[in-house]
């Protein structure tokens, strides 16, 4: 396992700040118990941030008509909804909530060509709030899959998240399972597929990005 590039600068400055704080405390405070407690708390804080930015190796599952989980987390929504931004019609929505202890890399659920991309600034409602999909900071990506149908997926910032990172743009060819972005400190990913898509997960099921099959598309090519 390695540390994701999005976390290296944060981890460096966090470690530097904690080291300085501990040195100052030990210099000015003679209470050994307090100093040890602060050092222990500093170590816990650093380890929590370190685990957030971990980038574990994944044996990716690849198949052109399968939709693979774009993120680690838990399935919190499976329903037919109106998708107003791109499709402007009914689609099947599958949403994955990513807690602070999950890996926060986001991966392409299908291979194909990026037909649409847009970044939306917004609020920071809790990621499971029904309006977070349309009110929070988010990105929307639509890929025309190799199987034919277009798949829309949306990175959504949560109450803790304050930055969404993406690595794609319109016209890019993307490969299933490869990283398309990163969401820092709590978030959610929504996936929108055609209504005739066969869902392969259940509410409450845990997913692994790049490995868990969440749906199977009806091939049109």
PDB file of C-alpha atoms in Angstrom:
ATOM      1  CA  UNK A   1       0.000   0.000   0.000  1.00  0.00           C
ATOM      2  CA  UNK A   2       1.210   3.520  -0.793  1.00  0.00           C
ATOM      3  CA  UNK A   3       0.183   7.066   0.074  1.00  0.00           C
ATOM      4  CA  UNK A   4      -1.916   8.858  -2.547  1.00  0.00           C
ATOM      5  CA  UNK A   5      -0.330  11.900  -4.178  1.00  0.00           C
ATOM      6  CA  UNK A   6      -3.212  14.121  -2.985  1.00  0.00           C
ATOM      7  CA  UNK A   7      -2.204  13.536   0.620  1.00  0.00           C
ATOM      8  CA  UNK A   8       1.568  13.962   0.542  1.00  0.00           C
ATOM      9  CA  UNK A   9       1.654  17.748   1.051  1.00  0.00           C
ATOM     10  CA  UNK A  10      -1.077  17.626   3.711  1.00  0.00           C
ATOM     11  CA  UNK A  11       0.749  14.861   5.575  1.00  0.00           C
ATOM     12  CA  UNK A  12       4.072  16.706   5.418  1.00  0.00           C
ATOM     13  CA  UNK A  13       2.697  19.941   6.862  1.00  0.00           C
ATOM     14  CA  UNK A  14       0.583  18.075   9.425  1.00  0.00           C
ATOM     15  CA  UNK A  15       3.645  16.196  10.648  1.00  0.00           C
ATOM     16  CA  UNK A  16       5.714  19.379  10.713  1.00  0.00           C
ATOM     17  CA  UNK A  17       3.028  21.254  12.663  1.00  0.00           C
ATOM     18  CA  UNK A  18       2.606  18.476  15.209  1.00  0.00           C
ATOM     19  CA  UNK A  19       6.365  18.175  15.730  1.00  0.00           C
ATOM     20  CA  UNK A  20       6.682  21.916  16.349  1.00  0.00           C
ATOM     21  CA  UNK A  21       3.699  21.905  18.718  1.00  0.00           C
ATOM     22  CA  UNK A  22       5.181  19.024  20.712  1.00  0.00           C
ATOM     23  CA  UNK A  23       8.634  20.642  20.907  1.00  0.00           C
ATOM     24  CA  UNK A  24       7.128  23.927  22.117  1.00  0.00           C
ATOM     25  CA  UNK A  25       5.002  22.104  24.710  1.00  0.00           C
ATOM     26  CA  UNK A  26       7.957  20.095  26.037  1.00  0.00           C
ATOM     27  CA  UNK A  27      10.078  23.254  26.224  1.00  0.00           C
ATOM     28  CA  UNK A  28       7.570  25.398  28.139  1.00  0.00           C
ATOM     29  CA  UNK A  29       5.607  22.774  30.099  1.00  0.00           C
ATOM     30  CA  UNK A  30       7.153  20.693  32.880  1.00  0.00           C
ATOM     31  CA  UNK A  31       4.130  18.422  33.416  1.00  0.00           C
ATOM     32  CA  UNK A  32       5.352  15.142  31.922  1.00  0.00           C
ATOM     33  CA  UNK A  33       1.897  13.504  31.961  1.00  0.00           C
ATOM     34  CA  UNK A  34       0.308  16.319  29.966  1.00  0.00           C
ATOM     35  CA  UNK A  35       3.176  16.229  27.486  1.00  0.00           C
ATOM     36  CA  UNK A  36       2.809  12.495  26.964  1.00  0.00           C
ATOM     37  CA  UNK A  37      -0.954  12.760  26.493  1.00  0.00           C
ATOM     38  CA  UNK A  38      -0.455  15.499  23.894  1.00  0.00           C
ATOM     39  CA  UNK A  39       2.165  13.420  22.078  1.00  0.00           C
ATOM     40  CA  UNK A  40      -0.168  10.416  22.034  1.00  0.00           C
ATOM     41  CA  UNK A  41      -3.034  12.539  20.722  1.00  0.00           C
ATOM     42  CA  UNK A  42      -0.732  13.977  18.031  1.00  0.00           C
ATOM     43  CA  UNK A  43       0.233  10.490  16.902  1.00  0.00           C
ATOM     44  CA  UNK A  44      -3.430   9.440  16.679  1.00  0.00           C
ATOM     45  CA  UNK A  45      -4.332  12.531  14.629  1.00  0.00           C
ATOM     46  CA  UNK A  46      -1.475  11.903  12.206  1.00  0.00           C
ATOM     47  CA  UNK A  47      -2.336   8.209  11.803  1.00  0.00           C
ATOM     48  CA  UNK A  48      -6.005   9.029  11.117  1.00  0.00           C
ATOM     49  CA  UNK A  49      -5.023  11.429   8.353  1.00  0.00           C
ATOM     50  CA  UNK A  50      -2.449   8.946   7.048  1.00  0.00           C
ATOM     51  CA  UNK A  51      -5.026   6.152   6.696  1.00  0.00           C
ATOM     52  CA  UNK A  52      -7.399   8.509   4.902  1.00  0.00           C
ATOM     53  CA  UNK A  53      -4.873   9.037   2.101  1.00  0.00           C
ATOM     54  CA  UNK A  54      -3.877   5.389   1.711  1.00  0.00           C
ATOM     55  CA  UNK A  55      -3.875   3.995  -1.794  1.00  0.00           C
ATOM     56  CA  UNK A  56      -4.114   0.192  -1.595  1.00  0.00           C
ATOM     57  CA  UNK A  57      -3.348  -2.042  -4.540  1.00  0.00           C
ATOM     58  CA  UNK A  58      -6.488  -3.269  -6.308  1.00  0.00           C
ATOM     59  CA  UNK A  59      -6.861  -6.260  -8.606  1.00  0.00           C
ATOM     60  CA  UNK A  60      -9.302  -4.524 -10.953  1.00  0.00           C
ATOM     61  CA  UNK A  61     -12.335  -6.279 -12.444  1.00  0.00           C
ATOM     62  CA  UNK A  62     -12.771  -5.310 -16.108  1.00  0.00           C
ATOM     63  CA  UNK A  63     -15.734  -6.025 -18.397  1.00  0.00           C
ATOM     64  CA  UNK A  64     -17.330  -3.649 -20.897  1.00  0.00           C
ATOM     65  CA  UNK A  65     -20.986  -4.252 -19.940  1.00  0.00           C
ATOM     66  CA  UNK A  66     -20.419  -4.198 -16.175  1.00  0.00           C
ATOM     67  CA  UNK A  67     -20.573  -1.075 -14.025  1.00  0.00           C
ATOM     68  CA  UNK A  68     -17.898  -1.332 -11.339  1.00  0.00           C
ATOM     69  CA  UNK A  69     -18.088   0.539  -8.027  1.00  0.00           C
ATOM     70  CA  UNK A  70     -16.307   3.890  -8.432  1.00  0.00           C
ATOM     71  CA  UNK A  71     -15.476   4.071  -4.723  1.00  0.00           C
ATOM     72  CA  UNK A  72     -15.177   2.236  -1.429  1.00  0.00           C
ATOM     73  CA  UNK A  73     -18.184   2.735   0.833  1.00  0.00           C
ATOM     74  CA  UNK A  74     -21.769   1.671   1.431  1.00  0.00           C
ATOM     75  CA  UNK A  75     -24.733   1.643  -0.962  1.00  0.00           C
ATOM     76  CA  UNK A  76     -27.236   4.159   0.424  1.00  0.00           C
ATOM     77  CA  UNK A  77     -29.566   4.753  -2.568  1.00  0.00           C
ATOM     78  CA  UNK A  78     -31.046   2.521  -5.265  1.00  0.00           C
ATOM     79  CA  UNK A  79     -34.008   4.178  -6.966  1.00  0.00           C
ATOM     80  CA  UNK A  80     -35.463   5.477 -10.211  1.00  0.00           C
ATOM     81  CA  UNK A  81     -35.176   9.269 -10.342  1.00  0.00           C
ATOM     82  CA  UNK A  82     -35.342  12.232 -12.697  1.00  0.00           C
ATOM     83  CA  UNK A  83     -31.806  13.260 -13.730  1.00  0.00           C
ATOM     84  CA  UNK A  84     -32.125  16.931 -14.756  1.00  0.00           C
ATOM     85  CA  UNK A  85     -28.586  18.024 -15.585  1.00  0.00           C
ATOM     86  CA  UNK A  86     -27.645  15.872 -18.573  1.00  0.00           C
ATOM     87  CA  UNK A  87     -30.206  13.184 -19.405  1.00  0.00           C
ATOM     88  CA  UNK A  88     -33.250  15.284 -18.463  1.00  0.00           C
ATOM     89  CA  UNK A  89     -35.200  12.100 -17.967  1.00  0.00           C
ATOM     90  CA  UNK A  90     -35.634   9.072 -15.732  1.00  0.00           C
ATOM     91  CA  UNK A  91     -32.584   7.053 -14.791  1.00  0.00           C
ATOM     92  CA  UNK A  92     -31.686   4.464 -12.178  1.00  0.00           C
ATOM     93  CA  UNK A  93     -29.550   5.994  -9.415  1.00  0.00           C
ATOM     94  CA  UNK A  94     -27.076   4.059  -7.267  1.00  0.00           C
ATOM     95  CA  UNK A  95     -25.301   6.052  -4.557  1.00  0.00           C
ATOM     96  CA  UNK A  96     -22.263   5.082  -2.487  1.00  0.00           C
ATOM     97  CA  UNK A  97     -21.514   6.900   0.774  1.00  0.00           C
ATOM     98  CA  UNK A  98     -17.837   7.164   1.694  1.00  0.00           C
ATOM     99  CA  UNK A  99     -17.102   7.599   5.407  1.00  0.00           C
ATOM    100  CA  UNK A 100     -13.869   9.255   6.627  1.00  0.00           C
ATOM    101  CA  UNK A 101     -12.315   5.808   7.184  1.00  0.00           C
ATOM    102  CA  UNK A 102     -12.871   4.678   3.570  1.00  0.00           C
ATOM    103  CA  UNK A 103     -10.332   4.992   0.761  1.00  0.00           C
ATOM    104  CA  UNK A 104     -11.367   8.183  -1.049  1.00  0.00           C
ATOM    105  CA  UNK A 105      -9.981   7.485  -4.499  1.00  0.00           C
ATOM    106  CA  UNK A 106     -12.720   7.596  -7.152  1.00  0.00           C
ATOM    107  CA  UNK A 107     -12.442   5.277 -10.153  1.00  0.00           C
ATOM    108  CA  UNK A 108     -14.017   5.063 -13.604  1.00  0.00           C
ATOM    109  CA  UNK A 109     -16.994   2.665 -13.367  1.00  0.00           C
ATOM    110  CA  UNK A 110     -16.862   1.934 -17.118  1.00  0.00           C
ATOM    111  CA  UNK A 111     -14.470   2.282 -20.033  1.00  0.00           C
ATOM    112  CA  UNK A 112     -15.305   4.663 -22.849  1.00  0.00           C
ATOM    113  CA  UNK A 113     -15.167   8.319 -23.915  1.00  0.00           C
ATOM    114  CA  UNK A 114     -16.010  11.293 -21.697  1.00  0.00           C
ATOM    115  CA  UNK A 115     -18.911  13.029 -23.442  1.00  0.00           C
ATOM    116  CA  UNK A 116     -19.641  15.608 -20.740  1.00  0.00           C
ATOM    117  CA  UNK A 117     -17.895  17.058 -17.701  1.00  0.00           C
ATOM    118  CA  UNK A 118     -18.832  19.929 -15.407  1.00  0.00           C
ATOM    119  CA  UNK A 119     -17.706  21.199 -11.993  1.00  0.00           C
ATOM    120  CA  UNK A 120     -20.357  22.764  -9.734  1.00  0.00           C
ATOM    121  CA  UNK A 121     -19.378  24.869  -6.706  1.00  0.00           C
ATOM    122  CA  UNK A 122     -21.861  24.474  -3.862  1.00  0.00           C
ATOM    123  CA  UNK A 123     -22.679  23.803  -0.235  1.00  0.00           C
ATOM    124  CA  UNK A 124     -21.408  21.161   2.191  1.00  0.00           C
ATOM    125  CA  UNK A 125     -24.513  19.371   3.439  1.00  0.00           C
ATOM    126  CA  UNK A 126     -23.955  15.945   4.973  1.00  0.00           C
ATOM    127  CA  UNK A 127     -23.383  13.526   2.085  1.00  0.00           C
ATOM    128  CA  UNK A 128     -26.484  11.413   2.830  1.00  0.00           C
ATOM    129  CA  UNK A 129     -28.800  14.455   2.696  1.00  0.00           C
ATOM    130  CA  UNK A 130     -31.265  14.065  -0.253  1.00  0.00           C
ATOM    131  CA  UNK A 131     -30.363  17.528  -1.595  1.00  0.00           C
ATOM    132  CA  UNK A 132     -26.604  16.958  -1.494  1.00  0.00           C
ATOM    133  CA  UNK A 133     -26.720  15.632  -5.099  1.00  0.00           C
ATOM    134  CA  UNK A 134     -27.892  19.021  -6.381  1.00  0.00           C
ATOM    135  CA  UNK A 135     -26.804  21.522  -3.705  1.00  0.00           C
ATOM    136  CA  UNK A 136     -23.294  20.432  -2.668  1.00  0.00           C
ATOM    137  CA  UNK A 137     -19.981  21.040  -4.392  1.00  0.00           C
ATOM    138  CA  UNK A 138     -19.784  18.312  -7.039  1.00  0.00           C
ATOM    139  CA  UNK A 139     -18.567  17.193 -10.437  1.00  0.00           C
ATOM    140  CA  UNK A 140     -20.625  15.479 -13.120  1.00  0.00           C
ATOM    141  CA  UNK A 141     -18.993  13.142 -15.636  1.00  0.00           C
ATOM    142  CA  UNK A 142     -20.760  11.262 -18.433  1.00  0.00           C
ATOM    143  CA  UNK A 143     -18.979   8.417 -20.239  1.00  0.00           C
ATOM    144  CA  UNK A 144     -20.256   6.730 -23.379  1.00  0.00           C
ATOM    145  CA  UNK A 145     -19.419   3.167 -22.399  1.00  0.00           C
ATOM    146  CA  UNK A 146     -17.935   0.544 -24.704  1.00  0.00           C
ATOM    147  CA  UNK A 147     -21.193  -1.377 -24.240  1.00  0.00           C
ATOM    148  CA  UNK A 148     -23.137   1.558 -25.715  1.00  0.00           C
ATOM    149  CA  UNK A 149     -25.174   3.214 -22.925  1.00  0.00           C
ATOM    150  CA  UNK A 150     -24.023   6.464 -21.363  1.00  0.00           C
ATOM    151  CA  UNK A 151     -23.207   6.324 -17.644  1.00  0.00           C
ATOM    152  CA  UNK A 152     -23.242   9.444 -15.478  1.00  0.00           C
ATOM    153  CA  UNK A 153     -21.290   9.565 -12.222  1.00  0.00           C
ATOM    154  CA  UNK A 154     -21.073  12.422  -9.783  1.00  0.00           C
ATOM    155  CA  UNK A 155     -18.485  13.199  -7.088  1.00  0.00           C
ATOM    156  CA  UNK A 156     -20.225  14.962  -4.189  1.00  0.00           C
ATOM    157  CA  UNK A 157     -18.516  16.753  -1.323  1.00  0.00           C
ATOM    158  CA  UNK A 158     -19.818  16.059   2.186  1.00  0.00           C
ATOM    159  CA  UNK A 159     -19.926  18.039   5.417  1.00  0.00           C
ATOM    160  CA  UNK A 160     -16.206  17.419   6.012  1.00  0.00           C
ATOM    161  CA  UNK A 161     -15.024  17.523   2.403  1.00  0.00           C
ATOM    162  CA  UNK A 162     -13.566  20.807   1.229  1.00  0.00           C
ATOM    163  CA  UNK A 163     -11.965  19.860  -2.030  1.00  0.00           C
ATOM    164  CA  UNK A 164     -12.848  17.653  -4.978  1.00  0.00           C
ATOM    165  CA  UNK A 165     -10.065  16.677  -7.378  1.00  0.00           C
ATOM    166  CA  UNK A 166     -10.612  15.289 -10.866  1.00  0.00           C
ATOM    167  CA  UNK A 167      -8.294  14.055 -13.630  1.00  0.00           C
ATOM    168  CA  UNK A 168     -10.644  13.906 -16.644  1.00  0.00           C
ATOM    169  CA  UNK A 169     -12.009  16.274 -19.261  1.00  0.00           C
ATOM    170  CA  UNK A 170     -14.421  16.029 -22.196  1.00  0.00           C
ATOM    171  CA  UNK A 171     -13.050  13.929 -25.039  1.00  0.00           C
ATOM    172  CA  UNK A 172     -10.770  11.791 -22.876  1.00  0.00           C
ATOM    173  CA  UNK A 173     -10.730   8.039 -23.334  1.00  0.00           C
ATOM    174  CA  UNK A 174     -10.986   6.442 -19.883  1.00  0.00           C
ATOM    175  CA  UNK A 175     -10.392   2.921 -18.679  1.00  0.00           C
ATOM    176  CA  UNK A 176     -12.537   1.061 -16.188  1.00  0.00           C
ATOM    177  CA  UNK A 177     -11.049   1.017 -12.711  1.00  0.00           C
ATOM    178  CA  UNK A 178      -8.498   3.767 -13.289  1.00  0.00           C
ATOM    179  CA  UNK A 179      -8.561   6.824 -11.026  1.00  0.00           C
ATOM    180  CA  UNK A 180     -10.670   9.735 -12.220  1.00  0.00           C
ATOM    181  CA  UNK A 181     -10.432  11.773  -9.031  1.00  0.00           C
ATOM    182  CA  UNK A 182     -10.226  12.095  -5.263  1.00  0.00           C
ATOM    183  CA  UNK A 183     -12.533  13.617  -2.635  1.00  0.00           C
ATOM    184  CA  UNK A 184     -10.936  14.838   0.580  1.00  0.00           C
ATOM    185  CA  UNK A 185     -12.511  14.078   3.969  1.00  0.00           C
ATOM    186  CA  UNK A 186     -15.992  12.565   3.608  1.00  0.00           C
ATOM    187  CA  UNK A 187     -18.133  12.294   0.502  1.00  0.00           C
ATOM    188  CA  UNK A 188     -20.438  10.374  -1.803  1.00  0.00           C
ATOM    189  CA  UNK A 189     -20.594   9.171  -5.409  1.00  0.00           C
ATOM    190  CA  UNK A 190     -23.844   8.915  -7.408  1.00  0.00           C
ATOM    191  CA  UNK A 191     -24.096   6.738 -10.519  1.00  0.00           C
ATOM    192  CA  UNK A 192     -26.927   7.097 -13.056  1.00  0.00           C
ATOM    193  CA  UNK A 193     -27.618   4.305 -15.550  1.00  0.00           C
ATOM    194  CA  UNK A 194     -30.498   3.431 -17.939  1.00  0.00           C
ATOM    195  CA  UNK A 195     -33.692   2.119 -16.332  1.00  0.00           C
ATOM    196  CA  UNK A 196     -33.255  -1.322 -17.918  1.00  0.00           C
ATOM    197  CA  UNK A 197     -29.871  -1.789 -16.227  1.00  0.00           C
ATOM    198  CA  UNK A 198     -29.691  -4.799 -13.889  1.00  0.00           C
ATOM    199  CA  UNK A 199     -28.595  -3.724 -10.419  1.00  0.00           C
ATOM    200  CA  UNK A 200     -26.192  -6.165  -8.754  1.00  0.00           C
ATOM    201  CA  UNK A 201     -25.971  -4.648  -5.250  1.00  0.00           C
ATOM    202  CA  UNK A 202     -28.367  -4.117  -2.351  1.00  0.00           C
ATOM    203  CA  UNK A 203     -28.961  -1.246   0.044  1.00  0.00           C
ATOM    204  CA  UNK A 204     -26.443  -1.298   2.854  1.00  0.00           C
ATOM    205  CA  UNK A 205     -23.946  -3.415   0.918  1.00  0.00           C
ATOM    206  CA  UNK A 206     -20.300  -2.407   1.204  1.00  0.00           C
ATOM    207  CA  UNK A 207     -18.366  -1.798  -1.988  1.00  0.00           C
ATOM    208  CA  UNK A 208     -14.735  -1.747  -3.061  1.00  0.00           C
ATOM    209  CA  UNK A 209     -13.748   0.677  -5.785  1.00  0.00           C
ATOM    210  CA  UNK A 210     -12.596  -1.072  -8.948  1.00  0.00           C
ATOM    211  CA  UNK A 211     -13.776  -4.497  -7.769  1.00  0.00           C
ATOM    212  CA  UNK A 212     -17.448  -4.635  -6.753  1.00  0.00           C
ATOM    213  CA  UNK A 213     -19.930  -5.077  -9.616  1.00  0.00           C
ATOM    214  CA  UNK A 214     -22.832  -2.704  -8.981  1.00  0.00           C
ATOM    215  CA  UNK A 215     -24.782  -3.138 -12.244  1.00  0.00           C
ATOM    216  CA  UNK A 216     -24.870  -4.760 -15.677  1.00  0.00           C
ATOM    217  CA  UNK A 217     -25.710  -2.676 -18.738  1.00  0.00           C
ATOM    218  CA  UNK A 218     -27.869  -3.796 -21.642  1.00  0.00           C
ATOM    219  CA  UNK A 219     -25.425  -3.936 -24.551  1.00  0.00           C
ATOM    220  CA  UNK A 220     -26.413  -1.750 -27.528  1.00  0.00           C
ATOM    221  CA  UNK A 221     -23.311  -2.114 -29.716  1.00  0.00           C
TER     222      UNK A 221
END
